Amino acid sequence: MTILDERFGEFEKLQSEEKIAYFEKDGRLYDMIISQQLNRQVLEDLYRISNRLRAVAKSKAGSMFLQNLLCHKRAMLYFTQPSSRTFLSFENACHILGMRTSEIRDTSVSSEVKGETFDDSLRTFSSYTDLIIMRHHGQNIAERAAWLLNTWSNRPVPIINGGSGSDQHPTQAILDVYTLLRSFEDQGGLDGKTVLMCGDLRRGRTVRSLSYLMKDFEDVRIIYAAPKAFQMKEDVCAFLEKHKIRYQVETEALEKVLPDADAIYMTRIQDEHDTEPGESSRTDISKFKLAPADMAKLRPNAVIMHPFPRRDEIDVSIDRDPRAMYWRQERNGMWTRGALIAYIFRVEDQIMNY
Ligand code: NCD
């Protein structure tokens, strides 16, 4: 146990609310580590910046303007877990803003195989780059990275968590809220809506991070639809209770609650987190899938979302239904991540004023 392990052990004991200050600079978001750091003001700012970024990037002149914004900055993509969308959307977001990127996607090609500690590897990345975007199987590892650079290293650079263990995926939650706000723009926004989350709620980090953000909206109701074995964990439910967010649990069948939902957020079973082979397949999930016949039960203005990758939770024939939002949701990831990076580097006003 090193002195860093000891000190981080102390940090880990803090409540999420107390940790947030470590991830800020001058009272503003600096590292993006956990959803609890976000609030309505920041989410609405990111919504506007994303919309503007999307519009500016359309023209050649606008795109050249964006290319200049952060051309003096370099980003590191450190992704040791599989990723398609998160990786590509971040990489392209960096490129839209003119940042150059380097990547490590496999620890077998980094010095970690020679016995280097995570802490030293991370400090090495910060020696060469100005931003570290990371996805890692470790539960609190993005927290450790930000804590380490902010308290110990003399070259702190911002850290963005692109998914940590089965715990948090805050930038997915940002793009999900963006998609919800955009979908409900003509329906009074997200306030008062019912968001149904279905699938592996126990080990899915996307639904956990998204649940936290519901505290920033008025009168949102959550429905968690999953068999008992995959239901939402106690810690998130306690958070909802503390913030007086209404939620309901459905363990029998998705179809029972479909008519109540304004948004249906489907997820896959996270069997990579099984502790023994075949653990997930013991639970019958056949009643928690979306089939073409279900479309008649959905509200006419409902939106169907999925963080992807999908397996068979949503039948492909549903892709053509106007309520299917998941392909647009996926693309929104690039704009919202670009907006977040612009916000962290404080060039968002330049985008807004272009
Ligand atoms: C999710 C993830 O990695 O947590 N994927 C993503 O980033 N869009 C969801 C998943 O893997 O099921």
Coordinates of C-alpha atoms and ligand atoms in Angstrom, one line a residue:
M1 CA 0.0 0.0 0.0
T2 CA 1.5 3.3 -1.1
I3 CA 0.9 6.7 0.4
L4 CA -1.3 7.4 -2.6
D5 CA -3.5 4.3 -1.8
E6 CA -3.8 5.5 1.7
R7 CA -4.7 9.1 0.8
F8 CA -7.1 8.0 -1.9
G9 CA -8.7 5.6 0.6
E10 CA -9.5 8.7 2.7
F11 CA -10.9 10.5 -0.3
E12 CA -13.1 7.5 -1.3
K13 CA -14.9 7.7 2.0
L14 CA -16.3 11.1 1.2
Q15 CA -19.9 11.5 0.1
S16 CA -20.4 12.2 -3.6
E17 CA -21.5 15.8 -2.8
E18 CA -18.2 16.4 -1.0
K19 CA -16.1 14.9 -3.8
I20 CA -17.5 17.3 -6.3
A21 CA -15.4 20.2 -5.2
Y22 CA -12.3 18.2 -6.2
F23 CA -13.5 18.0 -9.7
E24 CA -14.1 21.8 -10.1
K25 CA -11.9 24.8 -10.9
D26 CA -13.0 28.3 -10.0
G27 CA -16.4 26.9 -9.1
R28 CA -16.9 25.4 -12.6
L29 CA -16.9 21.9 -13.8
Y30 CA -13.4 20.8 -14.8
D31 CA -13.2 17.0 -14.6
M32 CA -16.3 15.1 -15.6
I33 CA -16.3 12.1 -13.4
I34 CA -19.8 11.4 -11.9
S35 CA -23.3 12.5 -12.9
Q36 CA -23.9 14.1 -9.5
Q37 CA -21.6 16.9 -10.6
L38 CA -24.1 18.1 -13.1
N39 CA -27.1 20.4 -12.5
R40 CA -29.8 21.9 -14.6
Q41 CA -27.9 25.0 -15.4
V42 CA -24.9 23.0 -16.8
L43 CA -27.2 20.6 -18.6
E44 CA -29.1 23.4 -20.3
D45 CA -25.8 25.2 -21.2
L46 CA -24.6 22.0 -22.7
Y47 CA -27.8 21.7 -24.6
R48 CA -27.4 25.1 -26.2
I49 CA -23.8 24.7 -26.9
S50 CA -24.4 21.3 -28.6
N51 CA -27.1 22.7 -30.8
R52 CA -24.9 25.6 -31.8
L53 CA -21.9 23.4 -32.4
R54 CA -24.0 21.1 -34.6
A55 CA -25.2 24.2 -36.6
V56 CA -21.8 25.8 -36.9
A57 CA -20.1 22.6 -38.0
K58 CA -22.4 22.3 -41.0
S59 CA -20.7 24.9 -43.2
K60 CA -17.1 24.8 -44.4
A61 CA -16.4 28.3 -42.9
G62 CA -18.0 27.2 -39.6
S63 CA -16.0 24.0 -39.5
M64 CA -12.8 25.9 -40.2
F65 CA -13.6 28.3 -37.4
L66 CA -14.1 25.3 -35.0
Q67 CA -10.9 23.7 -36.1
N68 CA -9.0 26.7 -34.8
L69 CA -10.6 26.8 -31.4
L70 CA -8.5 24.1 -29.7
C71 CA -5.8 23.4 -32.2
H72 CA -3.3 24.2 -29.5
K73 CA -4.6 21.3 -27.3
R74 CA -4.1 17.5 -27.5
A75 CA -6.3 14.8 -26.1
M76 CA -5.5 11.3 -24.9
L77 CA -8.1 8.5 -25.3
Y78 CA -7.3 5.8 -22.8
F79 CA -9.9 3.1 -23.4
T80 CA -9.2 -0.3 -21.8
Q81 CA -12.7 -1.6 -22.3
P82 CA -14.4 -2.3 -25.6
S83 CA -16.1 0.8 -27.1
S84 CA -17.4 1.9 -30.5
R85 CA -19.7 4.8 -30.0
T86 CA -18.1 6.5 -27.0
F87 CA -14.6 6.2 -28.5
L88 CA -15.6 7.4 -32.0
S89 CA -17.8 10.2 -30.8
F90 CA -15.1 11.5 -28.5
E91 CA -12.4 11.2 -31.1
N92 CA -14.5 13.0 -33.7
A93 CA -15.6 15.6 -31.2
C94 CA -12.0 16.4 -30.5
H95 CA -11.3 16.6 -34.2
I96 CA -14.2 18.9 -34.8
L97 CA -12.6 21.3 -32.3
G98 CA -9.2 21.0 -33.9
M99 CA -7.6 18.9 -31.1
R100 CA -5.2 16.2 -32.0
T101 CA -5.7 12.8 -30.4
S102 CA -3.6 9.9 -29.2
E103 CA -4.9 6.6 -27.9
I104 CA -4.2 3.5 -25.9
R105 CA -7.0 0.9 -26.2
D106 CA -5.3 -2.1 -24.8
T107 CA -3.1 -2.2 -21.7
S108 CA -1.1 -5.0 -23.3
V109 CA 0.6 -2.3 -25.4
S110 CA 1.2 0.1 -22.6
S111 CA 3.8 0.0 -19.9
E112 CA 1.3 -1.3 -17.5
V113 CA 2.4 -4.8 -18.6
K114 CA 5.9 -4.0 -17.4
G115 CA 4.5 -3.4 -14.0
E116 CA 3.9 0.3 -14.1
T117 CA 1.1 1.5 -11.8
F118 CA -2.1 3.0 -13.0
D119 CA -1.0 6.3 -11.3
D120 CA 2.3 6.5 -13.1
S121 CA 0.7 5.6 -16.5
L122 CA -1.8 8.3 -16.0
R123 CA 0.7 10.9 -15.0
T124 CA 2.6 9.9 -18.2
F125 CA -0.4 10.6 -20.3
S126 CA -0.7 14.0 -18.7
S127 CA 2.9 14.8 -19.6
Y128 CA 2.1 14.8 -23.3
T129 CA -1.6 15.8 -23.5
D130 CA -4.0 18.4 -22.2
L131 CA -7.1 16.2 -21.7
I132 CA -7.5 12.6 -20.7
I133 CA -10.7 10.8 -21.8
M134 CA -10.9 7.4 -20.2
R135 CA -12.9 4.2 -20.1
H136 CA -11.9 1.6 -17.6
H137 CA -13.3 -1.5 -15.9
G138 CA -12.4 -0.2 -12.5
Q139 CA -15.2 1.2 -10.5
N140 CA -13.6 4.3 -9.0
I141 CA -10.7 4.6 -11.3
A142 CA -11.8 7.8 -13.1
E143 CA -12.2 9.4 -9.6
R144 CA -8.7 8.2 -8.7
A145 CA -7.3 9.7 -11.9
A146 CA -8.9 13.1 -11.3
W147 CA -8.0 13.1 -7.6
L148 CA -4.4 12.1 -8.4
L149 CA -3.8 14.8 -11.0
N150 CA -5.5 17.5 -8.9
T151 CA -3.9 16.8 -5.6
W152 CA -0.5 15.1 -6.3
S153 CA 0.7 15.9 -9.8
N154 CA 2.2 19.2 -10.9
R155 CA 0.6 18.9 -14.3
P156 CA -3.1 18.5 -13.8
V157 CA -5.2 18.1 -16.9
P158 CA -8.9 17.5 -17.0
I159 CA -10.2 14.0 -16.9
I160 CA -13.4 12.9 -18.6
N161 CA -15.0 9.6 -17.5
G162 CA -16.1 7.6 -20.6
G163 CA -17.5 4.8 -18.5
S164 CA -16.2 3.3 -15.3
G165 CA -17.0 -0.3 -14.3
S166 CA -20.7 -0.9 -13.7
D167 CA -21.0 2.4 -11.9
Q168 CA -21.0 5.6 -13.9
H169 CA -21.1 6.8 -17.5
P170 CA -21.8 10.6 -17.1
T171 CA -21.3 11.7 -20.7
Q172 CA -23.8 9.1 -21.8
A173 CA -26.2 10.6 -19.4
I174 CA -25.5 14.1 -20.8
L175 CA -26.3 12.9 -24.3
D176 CA -29.4 11.1 -23.1
V177 CA -30.7 14.2 -21.4
Y178 CA -29.9 16.2 -24.6
T179 CA -31.9 13.7 -26.6
L180 CA -34.8 13.8 -24.2
L181 CA -34.8 17.7 -24.2
R182 CA -34.6 17.8 -28.0
S183 CA -37.4 15.2 -28.3
F184 CA -39.7 17.0 -25.9
E185 CA -38.8 20.5 -27.1
D186 CA -42.4 21.1 -28.3
Q187 CA -44.0 19.1 -25.5
G188 CA -42.9 21.3 -22.6
G189 CA -39.5 19.8 -22.0
L190 CA -38.6 17.0 -19.7
D191 CA -40.4 18.3 -16.6
G192 CA -43.4 16.2 -15.7
K193 CA -42.4 13.3 -18.0
T194 CA -42.3 9.6 -17.2
V195 CA -39.0 7.9 -18.1
L196 CA -39.1 4.1 -18.3
M197 CA -35.8 2.3 -18.0
C198 CA -35.7 -1.4 -18.9
G199 CA -33.1 -4.1 -19.0
D200 CA -30.1 -4.8 -16.8
L201 CA -30.6 -1.9 -14.3
R202 CA -28.4 -3.5 -11.7
R203 CA -25.2 -3.5 -13.7
G204 CA -25.9 -1.0 -16.4
R205 CA -23.9 2.2 -15.8
T206 CA -26.0 4.2 -18.3
V207 CA -29.3 3.9 -16.4
R208 CA -27.6 4.7 -13.2
S209 CA -26.0 7.9 -14.4
L210 CA -29.2 8.9 -16.1
S211 CA -31.2 8.3 -13.0
Y212 CA -29.1 10.8 -11.0
L213 CA -29.8 13.5 -13.5
M214 CA -33.5 13.3 -13.0
K215 CA -33.1 15.3 -9.8
D216 CA -32.5 18.4 -12.0
F217 CA -36.0 18.3 -13.6
E218 CA -39.4 19.0 -12.0
D219 CA -41.8 16.2 -11.3
V220 CA -40.1 13.5 -13.4
R221 CA -41.3 10.0 -12.7
I222 CA -39.1 6.9 -13.3
I223 CA -40.3 3.4 -14.0
Y224 CA -37.7 0.6 -13.6
A225 CA -38.8 -2.4 -15.6
A226 CA -36.7 -5.5 -15.1
P227 CA -36.9 -8.9 -13.5
K228 CA -36.0 -8.8 -9.8
A229 CA -32.4 -10.1 -10.5
F230 CA -31.7 -7.1 -12.7
Q231 CA -33.5 -4.4 -10.7
M232 CA -31.9 -1.0 -9.8
K233 CA -29.5 -1.1 -6.9
E234 CA -30.4 0.3 -3.5
D235 CA -27.9 3.2 -3.7
V236 CA -29.6 4.8 -6.7
C237 CA -33.1 4.2 -5.1
A238 CA -31.9 5.9 -1.9
F239 CA -30.7 8.9 -4.0
L240 CA -34.1 9.1 -5.7
E241 CA -35.9 9.0 -2.3
K242 CA -33.6 11.7 -0.9
H243 CA -34.4 14.0 -3.8
K244 CA -38.0 13.1 -3.7
I245 CA -38.1 11.7 -7.3
R246 CA -41.0 9.4 -7.8
Y247 CA -40.2 5.9 -9.0
Q248 CA -42.0 2.7 -9.6
V249 CA -40.6 -0.8 -10.0
E250 CA -42.1 -3.3 -12.5
T251 CA -40.8 -6.9 -12.3
E252 CA -43.3 -8.9 -14.3
A253 CA -43.5 -7.5 -17.9
L254 CA -42.5 -4.4 -19.8
E255 CA -45.8 -4.3 -21.6
K256 CA -47.7 -3.5 -18.3
V257 CA -46.0 -0.1 -18.0
L258 CA -45.4 0.8 -21.7
P259 CA -48.6 2.9 -22.0
D260 CA -47.4 5.1 -19.0
A261 CA -44.1 6.2 -20.5
D262 CA -43.0 9.3 -22.4
A263 CA -39.6 7.8 -22.9
I264 CA -38.6 4.2 -23.1
Y265 CA -34.9 3.6 -22.4
M266 CA -33.9 0.0 -23.3
T267 CA -30.6 -1.6 -22.3
R268 CA -28.9 -4.9 -22.9
I269 CA -27.9 -7.5 -20.2
Q270 CA -24.4 -6.7 -19.0
D271 CA -23.2 -10.3 -18.8
E272 CA -19.5 -9.2 -18.9
H273 CA -20.1 -8.5 -15.2
D274 CA -21.2 -12.0 -14.4
T275 CA -19.3 -13.4 -11.4
E276 CA -19.7 -17.0 -12.7
P277 CA -20.3 -18.4 -16.2
G278 CA -24.0 -18.4 -17.2
E279 CA -25.1 -16.3 -14.3
S280 CA -27.2 -13.9 -16.4
S281 CA -28.8 -16.5 -18.6
R282 CA -30.5 -18.1 -15.5
T283 CA -32.9 -15.1 -15.5
D284 CA -35.7 -15.0 -18.1
I285 CA -35.8 -11.6 -19.8
S286 CA -38.2 -12.5 -22.6
K287 CA -40.8 -10.2 -21.1
F288 CA -38.5 -7.2 -21.1
K289 CA -38.1 -6.7 -24.9
L290 CA -39.7 -4.4 -27.3
A291 CA -41.5 -6.1 -30.2
P292 CA -43.4 -4.7 -33.2
A293 CA -46.7 -5.6 -31.6
D294 CA -45.8 -3.3 -28.6
M295 CA -45.8 -0.2 -30.8
A296 CA -49.6 0.1 -30.6
K297 CA -49.3 0.3 -26.8
L298 CA -46.9 3.3 -26.8
R299 CA -48.0 6.9 -26.6
P300 CA -48.1 8.6 -30.0
N301 CA -45.4 11.1 -28.9
A302 CA -43.2 8.6 -26.9
V303 CA -39.5 8.3 -27.7
I304 CA -37.6 5.0 -27.7
M305 CA -34.0 5.2 -26.7
H306 CA -31.1 2.8 -26.3
P307 CA -27.4 3.6 -25.4
F308 CA -26.3 0.7 -27.7
P309 CA -25.0 -1.8 -28.3
R310 CA -28.3 -3.6 -28.7
R311 CA -28.8 -7.3 -28.9
D312 CA -32.5 -8.2 -29.3
E313 CA -34.1 -5.8 -26.8
I314 CA -35.5 -3.8 -29.7
D315 CA -36.7 -5.6 -32.8
V316 CA -35.0 -4.0 -35.9
S317 CA -38.3 -3.4 -37.6
I318 CA -39.0 -0.8 -34.9
D319 CA -36.1 1.3 -36.3
R320 CA -38.4 2.8 -39.0
D321 CA -41.0 3.9 -36.4
P322 CA -40.8 7.7 -36.0
R323 CA -40.6 7.2 -32.3
A324 CA -37.3 5.4 -32.5
M325 CA -34.7 7.9 -31.4
Y326 CA -31.7 5.7 -30.8
W327 CA -29.8 6.3 -34.0
R328 CA -30.1 10.0 -33.6
Q329 CA -29.3 9.6 -29.9
E330 CA -26.0 7.9 -30.9
R331 CA -25.1 10.8 -33.2
N332 CA -26.0 13.3 -30.5
G333 CA -23.1 11.8 -28.5
M334 CA -20.6 13.5 -30.8
W335 CA -22.2 17.0 -30.4
T336 CA -22.7 16.8 -26.7
R337 CA -19.2 15.5 -26.1
G338 CA -17.8 18.3 -28.3
A339 CA -19.9 20.8 -26.3
L340 CA -18.5 19.4 -23.0
I341 CA -14.9 19.7 -24.2
A342 CA -15.6 23.2 -25.3
Y343 CA -17.1 24.0 -21.9
I344 CA -14.2 22.5 -20.0
F345 CA -11.7 24.6 -22.1
R346 CA -14.0 27.6 -21.8
V347 CA -14.4 28.3 -25.5
E348 CA -18.1 27.8 -25.5
D349 CA -18.9 31.5 -25.8
Q350 CA -16.9 31.7 -29.0
I351 CA -19.1 28.9 -30.4
M352 CA -22.3 30.6 -29.2
N353 CA -21.3 34.0 -30.6
Y354 CA -20.1 32.7 -34.0
Ligands
NCD1 C1 -22.8 1.5 -22.8 C2 -21.7 1.3 -21.9 O1 -20.5 1.1 -22.3 O2 -21.9 1.3 -20.7 N1 -22.4 1.7 -24.2 C3 -22.2 3.0 -24.5 O3 -21.3 3.7 -24.1 N2 -23.0 3.5 -25.4 C4 -23.9 0.5 -22.7 C5 -23.6 -0.9 -22.9 O4 -22.4 -1.3 -23.1 O5 -24.5 -1.7 -22.7

